[in-house]
CSV table of C-alpha atoms in Angstrom, one decimal:
chain,number,residue,atom,x,y,z
A,3,MET,CA,108.7,77.5,123.1
A,4,ASP,CA,109.7,81.0,124.3
A,5,THR,CA,113.0,81.7,122.4
A,6,VAL,CA,114.3,81.7,119.0
A,7,LYS,CA,118.0,82.2,118.7
A,8,TYR,CA,119.7,83.4,115.6
A,9,ARG,CA,123.2,83.9,113.9
A,10,LEU,CA,123.8,85.6,110.7
A,11,CYS,CA,126.6,86.6,108.3
A,12,HIS,CA,125.3,90.1,107.4
A,13,PRO,CA,124.1,92.3,110.4
A,14,GLY,CA,121.9,94.3,108.0
A,15,LEU,CA,119.4,91.5,107.9
A,16,ARG,CA,118.3,92.6,111.4
A,17,PRO,CA,115.9,89.9,112.2
A,18,ARG,CA,113.1,91.0,114.5
A,19,ARG,CA,109.5,90.3,115.4
A,20,THR,CA,107.4,91.6,112.5
A,21,LYS,CA,106.0,95.1,113.4
A,22,LEU,CA,103.2,96.9,111.6
A,23,GLU,CA,104.5,100.1,110.1
A,24,VAL,CA,101.9,102.8,110.5
A,25,PRO,CA,102.2,105.1,108.6
A,26,GLY,CA,103.9,102.8,106.1
A,27,TRP,CA,103.1,99.4,104.5
A,28,ALA,CA,100.1,98.7,106.9
A,29,GLY,CA,98.4,102.1,106.1
A,30,SER,CA,98.1,105.8,107.4
A,31,THR,CA,97.2,106.9,110.9
A,32,GLU,CA,93.7,107.6,110.1
A,33,PRO,CA,91.5,106.6,112.9
A,34,ARG,CA,88.6,104.1,113.1
A,35,ALA,CA,86.1,106.7,112.5
A,36,ASN,CA,83.5,107.8,109.8
A,37,GLY,CA,84.8,109.1,106.7
A,38,SER,CA,88.3,107.5,107.3
A,39,HIS,CA,89.6,105.4,104.4
A,40,GLU,CA,90.0,101.8,105.5
A,41,HIS,CA,93.7,100.5,106.0
A,42,PRO,CA,95.1,97.2,106.7
A,43,TRP,CA,95.9,97.8,110.5
A,44,HIS,CA,92.2,98.4,110.9
A,45,CYS,CA,91.5,94.7,110.4
A,46,LEU,CA,92.6,92.9,113.6
A,47,PRO,CA,92.9,89.3,112.0
A,48,PHE,CA,95.3,90.7,109.6
A,49,ALA,CA,97.2,92.8,111.9
A,50,GLU,CA,97.6,89.9,114.3
A,51,SER,CA,98.7,87.5,111.4
A,52,ALA,CA,101.1,90.2,110.2
A,53,ARG,CA,102.8,90.6,113.6
A,54,TYR,CA,103.0,86.7,114.1
A,55,GLY,CA,106.4,86.1,112.5
A,56,ILE,CA,109.9,87.4,112.2
A,57,GLU,CA,110.9,89.9,109.4
A,58,VAL,CA,114.3,90.3,107.8
A,59,PHE,CA,115.6,93.5,105.9
A,60,TYR,CA,117.4,93.9,102.8
A,61,PRO,CA,120.9,94.5,104.0
A,62,PHE,CA,122.8,96.0,101.1
A,63,GLU,CA,123.4,99.8,100.3
A,64,ASN,CA,122.0,99.8,96.7
A,65,GLU,CA,118.6,98.7,95.7
A,66,LEU,CA,118.0,95.5,93.4
A,67,GLN,CA,115.4,95.6,90.7
A,68,VAL,CA,114.1,92.2,89.3
A,69,SER,CA,112.1,92.1,86.4
A,70,THR,CA,111.1,89.8,83.5
A,71,ARG,CA,111.5,91.0,79.9
A,72,GLU,CA,110.6,89.1,77.0
A,73,GLY,CA,110.6,85.9,79.1
A,74,LYS,CA,114.0,86.5,80.5
A,75,LEU,CA,114.7,87.1,84.2
A,76,ILE,CA,116.9,90.5,84.8
A,77,LEU,CA,118.6,91.1,88.1
A,78,ASP,CA,119.7,94.6,88.0
A,79,GLY,CA,121.7,96.0,91.0
A,80,ASP,CA,125.2,97.2,91.9
A,81,PHE,CA,126.7,94.9,94.7
A,82,GLY,CA,130.2,96.2,94.0
A,83,PRO,CA,133.4,94.1,93.7
A,84,ASP,CA,133.5,90.5,95.1
A,85,PRO,CA,134.6,91.1,98.8
A,86,GLY,CA,136.7,87.7,98.6
A,87,THR,CA,134.9,86.1,101.5
A,88,GLY,CA,134.4,82.9,99.5
A,89,LEU,CA,130.7,83.4,99.5
A,90,GLN,CA,128.5,83.6,96.5
A,91,TRP,CA,128.8,87.0,94.8
A,92,PRO,CA,126.6,88.7,93.8
A,93,PRO,CA,124.4,87.2,96.4
A,94,PHE,CA,121.5,86.9,94.1
A,95,ARG,CA,121.1,84.5,91.0
A,96,THR,CA,118.6,83.1,88.7
A,97,PHE,CA,116.9,79.8,89.6
A,98,GLY,CA,115.7,78.8,86.2
A,99,GLU,CA,113.6,81.9,84.8
A,100,THR,CA,110.7,81.7,87.0
A,101,TYR,CA,112.5,81.8,90.2
A,102,TYR,CA,115.6,83.4,91.7
A,103,THR,CA,117.5,82.9,95.1
A,104,TYR,CA,119.3,85.1,97.6
A,105,GLN,CA,122.1,83.5,99.6
A,106,ILE,CA,120.7,84.7,103.0
A,107,LEU,CA,123.0,82.8,105.3
A,108,LEU,CA,120.6,83.1,108.3
A,109,ASP,CA,120.3,80.5,111.1
A,110,LEU,CA,117.1,80.5,113.4
A,111,LYS,CA,117.4,77.9,116.1
A,112,VAL,CA,114.1,76.6,117.3
A,113,ASP,CA,113.3,73.7,119.7
A,114,GLU,CA,113.0,70.0,118.7
A,115,GLY,CA,109.5,69.5,117.2
A,116,TRP,CA,109.3,72.9,115.6
A,117,ALA,CA,110.5,74.4,112.3
A,118,ILE,CA,110.9,77.6,110.4
A,119,ARG,CA,108.7,78.6,107.3
A,120,THR,CA,109.5,81.3,104.9
A,121,GLU,CA,106.7,83.3,103.5
A,122,PRO,CA,106.1,86.7,101.7
A,123,HIS,CA,106.4,89.6,104.0
A,124,PRO,CA,102.9,90.9,105.0
A,125,ARG,CA,103.4,94.1,103.1
A,126,PHE,CA,103.3,92.0,99.9
A,127,TYR,CA,99.4,91.8,100.5
A,128,THR,CA,99.1,95.5,101.0
A,129,ASP,CA,101.3,96.9,98.2
A,130,PRO,CA,99.3,98.4,95.2
A,131,THR,CA,102.4,98.7,93.0
A,132,ASP,CA,103.1,94.9,92.7
A,133,SER,CA,106.7,95.6,93.4
A,134,VAL,CA,107.3,93.7,96.6
A,135,PRO,CA,109.4,90.5,96.3
A,136,ILE,CA,107.4,87.2,96.7
A,137,ALA,CA,109.3,84.8,99.0
A,138,VAL,CA,108.3,81.2,98.3
A,139,PRO,CA,107.3,79.1,101.3
A,140,ALA,CA,109.7,76.6,102.4
A,141,LEU,CA,109.9,74.6,105.7
A,142,LEU,CA,113.3,73.8,107.4
A,143,ARG,CA,113.5,71.5,110.5
A,144,HIS,CA,115.3,72.3,113.8
A,145,TRP,CA,118.2,70.2,113.0
A,146,TRP,CA,119.1,72.0,109.8
A,147,PRO,CA,121.9,74.5,111.0
A,148,MET,CA,121.8,77.3,108.4
A,149,MET,CA,119.3,78.7,105.9
A,150,SER,CA,121.7,78.9,103.0
A,151,PHE,CA,119.4,80.7,100.6
A,152,ILE,CA,115.9,81.8,100.1
A,153,VAL,CA,113.8,81.3,97.0
A,154,PHE,CA,111.7,84.2,95.3
A,155,LYS,CA,109.0,84.0,92.5
A,156,SER,CA,109.9,86.0,89.5
A,157,PRO,CA,107.7,88.9,88.5
A,158,ALA,CA,105.3,88.6,85.7
A,159,GLU,CA,106.3,90.0,82.2
A,160,GLY,CA,106.7,93.8,82.5
A,161,ARG,CA,106.6,93.9,86.2
A,162,THR,CA,109.5,94.7,88.5
A,163,HIS,CA,110.1,93.6,92.1
A,164,ILE,CA,112.2,95.9,94.2
A,165,PHE,CA,114.6,95.3,97.2
A,166,ARG,CA,115.5,98.5,98.9
A,167,PRO,CA,118.0,99.3,101.5
A,168,GLY,CA,116.4,98.9,104.9
A,169,GLU,CA,113.1,97.5,103.7
A,170,PRO,CA,111.5,94.1,105.0
A,171,PHE,CA,111.6,91.5,102.0
A,172,ALA,CA,110.3,88.3,103.7
A,173,GLN,CA,108.9,87.0,106.9
A,174,ILE,CA,109.8,83.8,108.7
A,175,ILE,CA,107.2,82.0,111.0
A,176,VAL,CA,107.9,79.4,113.6
A,177,VAL,CA,105.4,76.1,113.3
A,178,PRO,CA,105.2,72.8,114.6
A,179,ALA,CA,107.5,70.5,112.4
A,180,GLU,CA,104.6,68.1,111.7
A,181,ALA,CA,100.9,68.9,110.8
A,182,ASN,CA,99.6,66.0,112.9
A,183,TYR,CA,96.0,66.7,112.5
A,184,GLU,CA,93.3,64.8,110.7
A,185,LEU,CA,90.3,66.8,108.9
A,186,LEU,CA,87.0,65.8,110.0
A,187,ASP,CA,83.3,66.6,109.6
A,188,MET,CA,81.8,68.0,112.7
A,189,ASN,CA,79.2,65.9,114.3
A,190,GLU,CA,75.8,67.2,114.9
A,191,GLU,CA,76.3,68.3,118.3
A,192,GLU,CA,79.5,70.1,117.5
A,193,ALA,CA,78.0,71.8,114.5
A,194,ALA,CA,74.9,72.9,116.5
A,195,GLU,CA,77.1,74.5,119.2
A,196,ARG,CA,79.1,76.3,116.6
A,197,GLU,CA,75.9,77.6,114.8
A,198,LEU,CA,74.5,78.8,118.2
A,199,GLN,CA,77.7,80.7,118.9
A,200,SER,CA,77.7,82.3,115.5
A,201,ARG,CA,73.9,83.4,115.9
A,202,ARG,CA,74.6,84.7,119.4
A,203,ILE,CA,77.4,86.9,118.0
A,204,HIS,CA,75.4,88.1,115.1
A,205,GLN,CA,72.4,89.0,117.4
A,206,SER,CA,74.6,90.7,119.9
A,207,ARG,CA,76.8,92.7,117.4
A,208,THR,CA,74.6,95.8,117.5
A,209,THR,CA,75.5,95.7,121.4
A,210,LEU,CA,79.0,94.6,121.4
A,211,GLY,CA,79.8,96.8,118.3
A,212,ALA,CA,77.7,99.9,119.3
A,213,ASP,CA,80.4,102.3,120.2
A,214,THR,CA,82.9,101.2,117.8
A,215,GLU,CA,80.9,101.2,114.4
A,216,TRP,CA,82.0,103.4,111.7
A,217,ILE,CA,81.7,103.8,108.0
A,218,SER,CA,84.8,104.3,105.8
A,219,SER,CA,85.2,106.7,102.9
A,220,THR,CA,84.3,103.9,100.7
A,221,LYS,CA,81.0,103.2,102.6
A,222,ILE,CA,82.2,99.9,104.2
A,223,VAL,CA,80.7,99.4,107.8
A,224,PHE,CA,83.2,98.4,110.3
A,225,ASP,CA,82.8,97.6,114.1
A,226,GLY,CA,84.8,96.3,117.0
A,227,THR,CA,83.0,93.2,117.8
A,228,TYR,CA,85.9,90.9,116.9
A,229,ARG,CA,88.3,93.1,119.0
A,230,HIS,CA,85.9,93.1,122.0
A,231,ILE,CA,85.5,89.3,122.0
A,232,LEU,CA,89.2,88.9,121.6
A,233,GLY,CA,89.9,91.1,124.5
A,234,VAL,CA,87.5,89.2,126.7
A,235,ALA,CA,89.0,85.8,125.5
A,236,LYS,CA,92.5,87.1,126.3
A,237,THR,CA,91.4,88.2,129.9
A,238,ARG,CA,89.8,84.9,130.6
A,239,ALA,CA,92.9,83.1,129.3
A,240,GLY,CA,95.0,85.0,131.6
A,241,LYS,CA,92.8,84.3,134.8
A,242,ASP,CA,92.7,80.6,133.8
A,243,SER,CA,96.6,80.4,133.6
A,244,GLU,CA,96.8,82.1,137.2
């Protein structure tokens, strides 16, 4: 599947392929070099995962603060008067006390056999303040024409989650509609092959990562072994497809 089409009621959602914000939630522009502090974008598996989906942005002009006080969920934000469109207003409401919803009204059209799944935006995992909204995973099949609302987990007692104008608040990924796989033990031959691959990578790490090894300011050793192998794999895949 090469395209995902969308329609929305609020243009401020601005759905787009998720981008690493550097400087920003993915870290600062410190290079991979001795003495640099380690940042999320330095980790290629995380960076690839973070860019895998579609991010959406908080479309309103005033921020919303969501907090839990004495067990009660508080939604504190000024959305102004009801615009009279017939839609839910304000667009956020409690969903019990442990969850709340946002009437997102976003339609993402995927091909038959595929689905969309909501999840927390990757900046949730890099946030030191515990203030990023937590979107609850949910899977919608291709035949469902509009995502009416998205559910969020309420913050813990004394915590506050903040929706700020122009900040991404959730990620949506496209996945196969059915998880048609069976979980099996490897047979001896498969396990031996994987073990051999693992040992070869370990033994060649000093060579593969020689020019890319660096020690962070917190004394963690990094190198580019994974990046090197990924580059080779992508090159081979490109040649195989020609």
